[in-house]
Short mmCIF file of C-alpha atoms in Angstrom, two decimals:
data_model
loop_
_atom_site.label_atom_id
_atom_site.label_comp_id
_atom_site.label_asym_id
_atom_site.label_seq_id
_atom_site.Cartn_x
_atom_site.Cartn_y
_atom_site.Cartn_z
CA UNK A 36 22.77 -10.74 20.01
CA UNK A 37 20.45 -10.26 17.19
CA UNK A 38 21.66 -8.53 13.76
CA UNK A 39 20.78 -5.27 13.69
CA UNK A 40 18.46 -5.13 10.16
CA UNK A 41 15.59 -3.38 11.19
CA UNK A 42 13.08 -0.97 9.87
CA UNK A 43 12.09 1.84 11.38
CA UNK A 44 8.78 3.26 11.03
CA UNK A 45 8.40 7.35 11.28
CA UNK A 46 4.31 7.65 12.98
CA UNK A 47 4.61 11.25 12.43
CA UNK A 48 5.67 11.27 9.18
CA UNK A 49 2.32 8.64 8.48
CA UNK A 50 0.19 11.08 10.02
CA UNK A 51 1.68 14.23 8.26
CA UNK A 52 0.99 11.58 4.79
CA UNK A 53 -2.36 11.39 5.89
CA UNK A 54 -2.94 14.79 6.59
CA UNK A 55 -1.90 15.69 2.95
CA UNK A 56 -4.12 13.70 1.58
CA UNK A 57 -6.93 15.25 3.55
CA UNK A 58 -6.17 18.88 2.23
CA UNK A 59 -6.18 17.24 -1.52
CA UNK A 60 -8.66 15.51 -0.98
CA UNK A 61 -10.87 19.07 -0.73
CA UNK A 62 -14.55 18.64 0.57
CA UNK A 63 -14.31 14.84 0.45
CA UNK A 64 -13.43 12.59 3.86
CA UNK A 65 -10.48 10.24 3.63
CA UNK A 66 -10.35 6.78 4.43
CA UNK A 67 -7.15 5.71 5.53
CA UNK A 68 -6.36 2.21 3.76
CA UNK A 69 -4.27 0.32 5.72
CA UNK A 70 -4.90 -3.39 4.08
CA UNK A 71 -1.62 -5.80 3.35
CA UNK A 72 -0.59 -5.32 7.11
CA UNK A 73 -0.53 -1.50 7.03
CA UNK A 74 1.22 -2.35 3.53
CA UNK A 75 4.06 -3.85 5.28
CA UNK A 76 4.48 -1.38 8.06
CA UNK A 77 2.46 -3.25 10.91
CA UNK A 78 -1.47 -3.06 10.48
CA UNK A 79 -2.00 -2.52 14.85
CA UNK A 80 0.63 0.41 14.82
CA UNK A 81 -0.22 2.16 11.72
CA UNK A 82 -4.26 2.14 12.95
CA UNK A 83 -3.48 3.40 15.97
CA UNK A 84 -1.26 6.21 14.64
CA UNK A 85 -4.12 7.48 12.52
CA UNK A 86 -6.99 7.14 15.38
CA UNK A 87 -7.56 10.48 16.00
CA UNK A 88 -7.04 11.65 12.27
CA UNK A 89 -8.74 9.01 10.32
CA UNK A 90 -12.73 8.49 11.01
CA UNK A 91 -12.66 5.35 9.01
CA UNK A 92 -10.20 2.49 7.73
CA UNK A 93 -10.09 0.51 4.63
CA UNK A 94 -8.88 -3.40 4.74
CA UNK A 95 -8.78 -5.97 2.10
CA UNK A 96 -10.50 -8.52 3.91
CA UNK A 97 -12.11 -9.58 7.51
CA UNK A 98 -8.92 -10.97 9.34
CA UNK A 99 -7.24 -7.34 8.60
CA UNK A 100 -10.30 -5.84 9.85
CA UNK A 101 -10.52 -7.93 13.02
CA UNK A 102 -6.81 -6.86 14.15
CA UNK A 103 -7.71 -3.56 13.86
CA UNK A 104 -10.25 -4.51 16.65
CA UNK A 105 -7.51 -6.36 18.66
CA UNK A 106 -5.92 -2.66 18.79
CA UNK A 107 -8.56 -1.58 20.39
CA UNK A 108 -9.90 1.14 17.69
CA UNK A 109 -13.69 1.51 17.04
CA UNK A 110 -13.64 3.07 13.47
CA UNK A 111 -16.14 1.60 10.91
CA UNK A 112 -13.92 -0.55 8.85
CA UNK A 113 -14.80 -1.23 5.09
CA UNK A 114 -13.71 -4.54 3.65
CA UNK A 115 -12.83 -3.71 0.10
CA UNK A 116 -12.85 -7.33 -1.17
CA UNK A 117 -16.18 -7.65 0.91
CA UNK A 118 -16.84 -11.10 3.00
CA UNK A 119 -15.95 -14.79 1.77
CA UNK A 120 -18.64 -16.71 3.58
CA UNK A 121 -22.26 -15.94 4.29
CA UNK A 122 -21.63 -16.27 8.29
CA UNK A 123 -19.06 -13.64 8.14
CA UNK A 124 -22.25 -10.84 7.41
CA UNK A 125 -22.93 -11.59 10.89
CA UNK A 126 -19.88 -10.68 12.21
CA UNK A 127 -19.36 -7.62 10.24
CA UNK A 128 -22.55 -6.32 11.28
CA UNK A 129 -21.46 -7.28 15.18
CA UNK A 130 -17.75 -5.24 14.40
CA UNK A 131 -19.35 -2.60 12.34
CA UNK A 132 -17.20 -3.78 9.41
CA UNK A 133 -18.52 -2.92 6.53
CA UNK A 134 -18.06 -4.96 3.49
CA UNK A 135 -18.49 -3.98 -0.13
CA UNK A 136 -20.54 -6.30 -1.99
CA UNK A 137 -19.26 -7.27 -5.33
CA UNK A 138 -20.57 -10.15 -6.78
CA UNK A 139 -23.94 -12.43 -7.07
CA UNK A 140 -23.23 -14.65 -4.36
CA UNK A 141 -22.42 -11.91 -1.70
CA UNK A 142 -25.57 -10.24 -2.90
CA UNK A 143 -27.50 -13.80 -2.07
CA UNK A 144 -26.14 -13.95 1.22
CA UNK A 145 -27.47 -10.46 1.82
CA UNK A 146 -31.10 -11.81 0.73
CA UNK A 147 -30.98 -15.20 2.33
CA UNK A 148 -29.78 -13.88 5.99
CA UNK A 149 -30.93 -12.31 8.72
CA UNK A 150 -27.99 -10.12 9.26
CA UNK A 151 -27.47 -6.82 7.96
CA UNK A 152 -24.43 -4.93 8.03
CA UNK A 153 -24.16 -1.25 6.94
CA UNK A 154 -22.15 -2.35 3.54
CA UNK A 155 -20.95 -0.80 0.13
CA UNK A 156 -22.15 -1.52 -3.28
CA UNK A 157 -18.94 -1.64 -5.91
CA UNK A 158 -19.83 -0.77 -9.32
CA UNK A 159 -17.49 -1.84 -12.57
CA UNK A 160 -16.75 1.07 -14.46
CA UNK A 161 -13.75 -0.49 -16.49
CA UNK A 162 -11.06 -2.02 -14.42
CA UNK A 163 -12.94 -5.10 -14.81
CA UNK A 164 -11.73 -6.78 -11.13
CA UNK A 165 -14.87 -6.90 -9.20
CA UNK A 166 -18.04 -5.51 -9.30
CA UNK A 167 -21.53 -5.38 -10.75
CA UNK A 168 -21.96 -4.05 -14.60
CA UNK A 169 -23.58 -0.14 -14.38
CA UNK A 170 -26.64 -1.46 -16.75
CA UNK A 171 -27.39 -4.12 -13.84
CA UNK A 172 -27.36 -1.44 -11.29
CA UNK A 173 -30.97 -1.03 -10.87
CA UNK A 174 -32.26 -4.44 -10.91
CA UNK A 175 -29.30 -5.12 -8.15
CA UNK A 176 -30.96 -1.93 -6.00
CA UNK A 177 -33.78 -3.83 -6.25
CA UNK A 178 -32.96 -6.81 -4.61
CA UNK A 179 -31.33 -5.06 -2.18
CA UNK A 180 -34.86 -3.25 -1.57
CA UNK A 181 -36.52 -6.23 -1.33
CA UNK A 182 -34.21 -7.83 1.11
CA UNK A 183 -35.22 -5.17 3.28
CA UNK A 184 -31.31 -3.81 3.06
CA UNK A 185 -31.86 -0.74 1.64
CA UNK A 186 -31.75 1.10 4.92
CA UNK A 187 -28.49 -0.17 5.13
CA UNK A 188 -26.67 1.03 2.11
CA UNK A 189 -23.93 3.31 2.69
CA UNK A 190 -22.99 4.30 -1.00
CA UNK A 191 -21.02 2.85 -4.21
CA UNK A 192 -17.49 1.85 -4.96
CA UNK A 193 -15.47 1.64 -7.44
CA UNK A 194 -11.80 1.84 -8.41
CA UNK A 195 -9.72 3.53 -11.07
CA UNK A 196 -7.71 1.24 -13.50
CA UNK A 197 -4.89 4.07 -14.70
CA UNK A 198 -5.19 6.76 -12.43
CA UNK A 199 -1.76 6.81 -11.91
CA UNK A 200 -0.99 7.32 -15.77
CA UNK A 201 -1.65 11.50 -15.74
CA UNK A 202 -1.52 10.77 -19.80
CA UNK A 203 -5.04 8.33 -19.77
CA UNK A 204 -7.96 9.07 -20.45
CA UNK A 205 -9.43 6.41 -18.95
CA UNK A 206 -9.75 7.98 -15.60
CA UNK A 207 -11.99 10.79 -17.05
CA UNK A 208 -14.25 7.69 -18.72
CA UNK A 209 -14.54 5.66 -15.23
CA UNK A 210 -15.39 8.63 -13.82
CA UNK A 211 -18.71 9.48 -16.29
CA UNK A 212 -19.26 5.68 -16.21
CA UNK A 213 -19.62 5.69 -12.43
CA UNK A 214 -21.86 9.19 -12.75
CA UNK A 215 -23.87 8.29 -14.59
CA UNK A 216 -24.56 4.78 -13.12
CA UNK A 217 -24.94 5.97 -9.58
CA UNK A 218 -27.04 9.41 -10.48
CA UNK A 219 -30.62 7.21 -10.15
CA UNK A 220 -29.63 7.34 -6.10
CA UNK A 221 -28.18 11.08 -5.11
CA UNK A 222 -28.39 10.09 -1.24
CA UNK A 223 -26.03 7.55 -1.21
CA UNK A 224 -22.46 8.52 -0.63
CA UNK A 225 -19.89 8.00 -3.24
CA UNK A 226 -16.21 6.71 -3.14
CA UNK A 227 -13.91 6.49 -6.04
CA UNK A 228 -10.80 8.35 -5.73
CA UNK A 229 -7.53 6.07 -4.47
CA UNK A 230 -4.01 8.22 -3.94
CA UNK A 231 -3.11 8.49 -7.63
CA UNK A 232 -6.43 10.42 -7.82
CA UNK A 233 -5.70 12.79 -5.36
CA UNK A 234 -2.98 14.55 -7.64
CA UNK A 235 -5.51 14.57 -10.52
CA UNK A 236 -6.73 18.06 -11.11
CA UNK A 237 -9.87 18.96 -11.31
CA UNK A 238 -10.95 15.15 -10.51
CA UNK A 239 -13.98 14.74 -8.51
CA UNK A 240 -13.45 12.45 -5.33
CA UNK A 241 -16.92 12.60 -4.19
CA UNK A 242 -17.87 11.36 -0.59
CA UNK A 243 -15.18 9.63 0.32
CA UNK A 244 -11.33 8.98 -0.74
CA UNK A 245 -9.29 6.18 -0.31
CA UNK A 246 -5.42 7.03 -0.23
CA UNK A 247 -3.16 3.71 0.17
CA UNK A 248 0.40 4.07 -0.52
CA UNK A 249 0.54 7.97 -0.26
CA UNK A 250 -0.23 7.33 3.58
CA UNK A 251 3.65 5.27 3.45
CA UNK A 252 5.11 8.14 1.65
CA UNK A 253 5.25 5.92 -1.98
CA UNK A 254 4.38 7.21 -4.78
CA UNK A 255 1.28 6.37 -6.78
CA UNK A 256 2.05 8.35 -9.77
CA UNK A 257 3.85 7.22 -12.84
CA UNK A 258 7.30 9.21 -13.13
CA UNK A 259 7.19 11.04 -10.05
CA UNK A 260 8.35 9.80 -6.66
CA UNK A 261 6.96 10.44 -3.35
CA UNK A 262 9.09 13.18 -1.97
CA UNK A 263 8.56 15.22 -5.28
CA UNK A 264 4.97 15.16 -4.49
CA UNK A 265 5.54 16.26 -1.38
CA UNK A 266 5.09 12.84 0.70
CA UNK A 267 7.57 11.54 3.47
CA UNK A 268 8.90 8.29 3.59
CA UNK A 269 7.28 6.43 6.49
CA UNK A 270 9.76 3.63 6.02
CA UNK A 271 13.67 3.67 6.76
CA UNK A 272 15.12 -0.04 5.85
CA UNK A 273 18.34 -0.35 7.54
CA UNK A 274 21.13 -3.24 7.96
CA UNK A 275 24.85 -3.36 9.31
CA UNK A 276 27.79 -3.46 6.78
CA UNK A 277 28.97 -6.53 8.63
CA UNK A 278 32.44 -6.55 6.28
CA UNK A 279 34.57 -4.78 3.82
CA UNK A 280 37.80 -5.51 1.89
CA UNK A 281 39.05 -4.14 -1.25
CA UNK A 282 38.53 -6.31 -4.89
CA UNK A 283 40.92 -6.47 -7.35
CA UNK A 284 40.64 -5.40 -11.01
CA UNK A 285 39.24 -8.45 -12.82
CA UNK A 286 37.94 -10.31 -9.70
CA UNK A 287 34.24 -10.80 -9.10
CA UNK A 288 31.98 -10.50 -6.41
CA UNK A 289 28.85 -13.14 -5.69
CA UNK A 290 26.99 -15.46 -7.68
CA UNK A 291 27.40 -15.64 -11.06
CA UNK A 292 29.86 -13.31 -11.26
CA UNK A 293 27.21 -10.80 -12.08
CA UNK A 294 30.25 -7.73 -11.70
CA UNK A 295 33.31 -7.68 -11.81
CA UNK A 296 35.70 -5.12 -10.94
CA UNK A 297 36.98 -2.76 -13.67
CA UNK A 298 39.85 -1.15 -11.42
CA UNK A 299 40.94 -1.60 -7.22
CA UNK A 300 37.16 -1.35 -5.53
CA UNK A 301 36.41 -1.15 -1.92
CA UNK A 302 33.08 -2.58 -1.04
CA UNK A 303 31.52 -3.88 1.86
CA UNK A 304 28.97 -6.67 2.54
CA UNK A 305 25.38 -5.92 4.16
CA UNK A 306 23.51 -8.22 6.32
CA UNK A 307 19.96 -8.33 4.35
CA UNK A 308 18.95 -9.76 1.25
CA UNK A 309 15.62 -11.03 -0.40
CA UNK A 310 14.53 -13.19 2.34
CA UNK A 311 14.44 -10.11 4.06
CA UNK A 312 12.18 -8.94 1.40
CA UNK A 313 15.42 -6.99 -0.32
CA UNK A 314 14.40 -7.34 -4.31
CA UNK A 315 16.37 -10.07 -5.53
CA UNK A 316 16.24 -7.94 -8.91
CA UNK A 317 17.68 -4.79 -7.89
CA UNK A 318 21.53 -5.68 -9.65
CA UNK A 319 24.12 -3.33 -9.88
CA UNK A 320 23.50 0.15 -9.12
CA UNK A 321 20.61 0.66 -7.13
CA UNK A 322 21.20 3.18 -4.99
CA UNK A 323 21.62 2.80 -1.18
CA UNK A 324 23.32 5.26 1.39
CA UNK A 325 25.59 5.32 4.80
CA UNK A 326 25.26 8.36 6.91
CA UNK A 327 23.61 10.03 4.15
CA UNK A 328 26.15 9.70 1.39
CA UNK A 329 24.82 7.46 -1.58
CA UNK A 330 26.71 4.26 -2.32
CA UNK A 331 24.94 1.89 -4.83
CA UNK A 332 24.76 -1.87 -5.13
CA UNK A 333 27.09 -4.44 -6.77
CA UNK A 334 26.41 -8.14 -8.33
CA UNK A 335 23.59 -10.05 -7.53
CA UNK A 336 21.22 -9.62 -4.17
CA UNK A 337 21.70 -13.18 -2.28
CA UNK A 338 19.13 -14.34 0.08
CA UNK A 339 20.79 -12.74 3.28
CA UNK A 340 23.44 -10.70 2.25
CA UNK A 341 24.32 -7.65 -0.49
CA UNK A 342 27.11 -5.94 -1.76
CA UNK A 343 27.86 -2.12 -1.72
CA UNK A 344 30.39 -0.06 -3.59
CA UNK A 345 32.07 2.19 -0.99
CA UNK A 346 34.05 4.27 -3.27
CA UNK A 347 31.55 7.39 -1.78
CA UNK A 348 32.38 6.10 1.44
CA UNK A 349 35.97 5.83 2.31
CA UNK A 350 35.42 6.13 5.74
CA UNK A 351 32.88 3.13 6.09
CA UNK A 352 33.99 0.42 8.75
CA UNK A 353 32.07 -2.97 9.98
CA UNK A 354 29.19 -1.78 12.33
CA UNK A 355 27.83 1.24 10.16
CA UNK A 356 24.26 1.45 9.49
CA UNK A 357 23.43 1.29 5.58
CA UNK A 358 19.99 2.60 4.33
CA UNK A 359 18.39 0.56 1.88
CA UNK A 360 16.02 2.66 0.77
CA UNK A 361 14.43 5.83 3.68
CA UNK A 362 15.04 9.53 3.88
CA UNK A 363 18.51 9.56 1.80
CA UNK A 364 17.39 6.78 -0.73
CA UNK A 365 13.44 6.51 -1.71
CA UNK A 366 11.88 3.44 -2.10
CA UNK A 367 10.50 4.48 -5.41
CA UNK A 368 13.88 4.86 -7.12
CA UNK A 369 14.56 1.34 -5.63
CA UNK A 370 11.81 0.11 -7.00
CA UNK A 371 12.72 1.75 -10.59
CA UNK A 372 16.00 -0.27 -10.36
CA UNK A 373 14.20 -3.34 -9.35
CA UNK A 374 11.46 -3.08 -12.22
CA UNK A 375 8.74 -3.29 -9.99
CA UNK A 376 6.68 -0.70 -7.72
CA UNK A 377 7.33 0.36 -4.18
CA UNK A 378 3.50 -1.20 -2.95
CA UNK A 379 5.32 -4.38 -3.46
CA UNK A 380 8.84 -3.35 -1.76
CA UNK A 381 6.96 -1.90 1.30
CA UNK A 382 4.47 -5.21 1.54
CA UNK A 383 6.93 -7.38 1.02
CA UNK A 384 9.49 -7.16 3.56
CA UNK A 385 9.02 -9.78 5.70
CA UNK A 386 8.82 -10.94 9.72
CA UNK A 387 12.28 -11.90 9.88
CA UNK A 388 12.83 -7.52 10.00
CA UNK A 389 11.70 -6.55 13.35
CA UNK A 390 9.49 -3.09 13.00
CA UNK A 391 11.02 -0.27 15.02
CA UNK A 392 8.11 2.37 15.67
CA UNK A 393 9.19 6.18 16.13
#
């Protein structure tokens, strides 16, 4: 029988996300981005949930775009990282994928074949990533004219570098930068605005939007987490305490000896750890939970195994389900402990968790 460490994925609670960011995002249309295998919650399964809500997708590249066909869903499907080879133009415009052109060589491809895709142009207005400099703009639309493309231009990209910093100022300067560049061609649609934007007020999000972790209930604003902005966790990372016993002031627990008890500690042993995609860095005192009473972590995360304090817990036995991070425990404060971001907790749990879809 297979260990029960498992995470269960709420639909609903995706498609209440997504509906949220639909109301913010006011007269604009949101794409639901769903790159980075649905970030880490199953690319097939989280499409599908959004079919009837979302009238277009967002994917990093083509092989992400092409398993959204393999579910069966017909929604245009932008490729934000646009195509890698000059063959795969044909097959976007075949899939109605619709790639955003970014650099010199993808534009050359456009000019030198006879496919034509409905595609994107991304513009740099700061972040400095991808795209083509504002001042080039026009001699860019030009080619594209020439090519005989320009019938096939759905609008501009481009992406905010510190939207999720409500302190910059930089979003307000990306945002004239991209104005103004754009302004030479009012017809074609605009799309800017990623999930940090969406709790900017006041900020424009044009044509289309482009919320990413906000769909997972994550959140993409500095100091907040998702729940206080009103998101659900999509996500509920559970694994069996598999043992407890009670360690001795002075003994340790783990490698290293990274703790060590300061009086008579119960704690129990849970079977998941960072090959799990459990952050190795998350050392004493992230939180965690069993039937909804917070416990936190002891000593170092090992690759299949962690320890819990269950002082809050007296009643915890072998068998009982331990949250990781979910409804009780978010996976931004998780990430806080762990000094990185929940994008990378949710992405990075790995195929040796089986996905349990509610």
């Amino acid at each position: 029988m297979p260990r029960s460490t498992a995470a269960s994925i709420d639909l609903e609670a995706l498609k209440r996300n997504y509906r949220t960011a639909a109301d913010r995002a006011g007269s604009a249309k949101a794409m639901a981005v769903v790159k980075a295998d649905g970030y880490g919650h199953g690319i097939a399964q989280v499409a599908s949930a959004l079919a009837d809500v979302a009238p277009r997708y967002a994917v990093a590249c083509i092989e992400e775009a092409l398993a959204i066909r393999a579910a069966g869903l017909v929604q245009p499907v932008v490729l934000l990282q646009g195509v890698h080879a000059r063959g795969d133009l044909a097959d976007c415009e075949c899939s109605n994928f619709e790639p955003v052109l970014h650099n010199e060589k993808q534009l050359e491809w456009l000019e030198q074949g006879d496919d034509m895709p409905w595609f994107w142009l991304k513009v740099n207005t700061g972040m400095n990533r991808l795209g083509f400099w504002p001042d080039d703009l026009q001699a860019v639309m030009a080619r594209v004219e020439k090519a005989g493309a320009g019938s096939r231009l759905l609008g501009f990209v481009s992406h905010f570098a510190c939207a999720d910093d409500t302190s910059s100022t930089m979003t307000a300067a990306q945002t004239a930068v991209f104005e103004t560049a754009t302004s030479a061609w009012p017809g074609v649609m605009k799309s800017l605005g990623n999930s940090a934007a969406h709790f900017i007020s006041g900020q424009p999000l044009f044509d289309w939007s482009r919320p990413g972790i906000m769909l997972y209930g994550g959140s993409p604003v500095v100091g907040k987490t998702g729940p206080e902005l009103g998101l659900e966790p999509v996500m509920s990372l559970e694994a069996p305490l598999i043992t407890t016993r009670v360690v001795r002031a002075g003994e340790a627990v783990g490698y290293g000896r990274a703790w060590v008890a300061e009086r008579d500690t119960r704690m129990g042993m849970v079977a998941i750890g960072y090959a799990d995609g459990y952050p190795r860095h998350a050392g004493t005192g992230t939180p965690a939970a069993i039937d909804s009473q917070r416990i936190r972590l002891i000593g170092r995360v090992s690759m299949d195994m962690l320890a819990v304090d269950l002082s809050n817990a007296p009643d915890a036995s072998e068998g009982d389900r331990v949250e990781l991070w979910g409804k009780t425990v978010g996976v931004d404060e998780v990430a806080a402990c762990a000094g990185t971001i929940s994008y990378e907790l949710l992405t990075g749990i790995t195929n040796r968790v089986p996905r349990i879809y509610i």
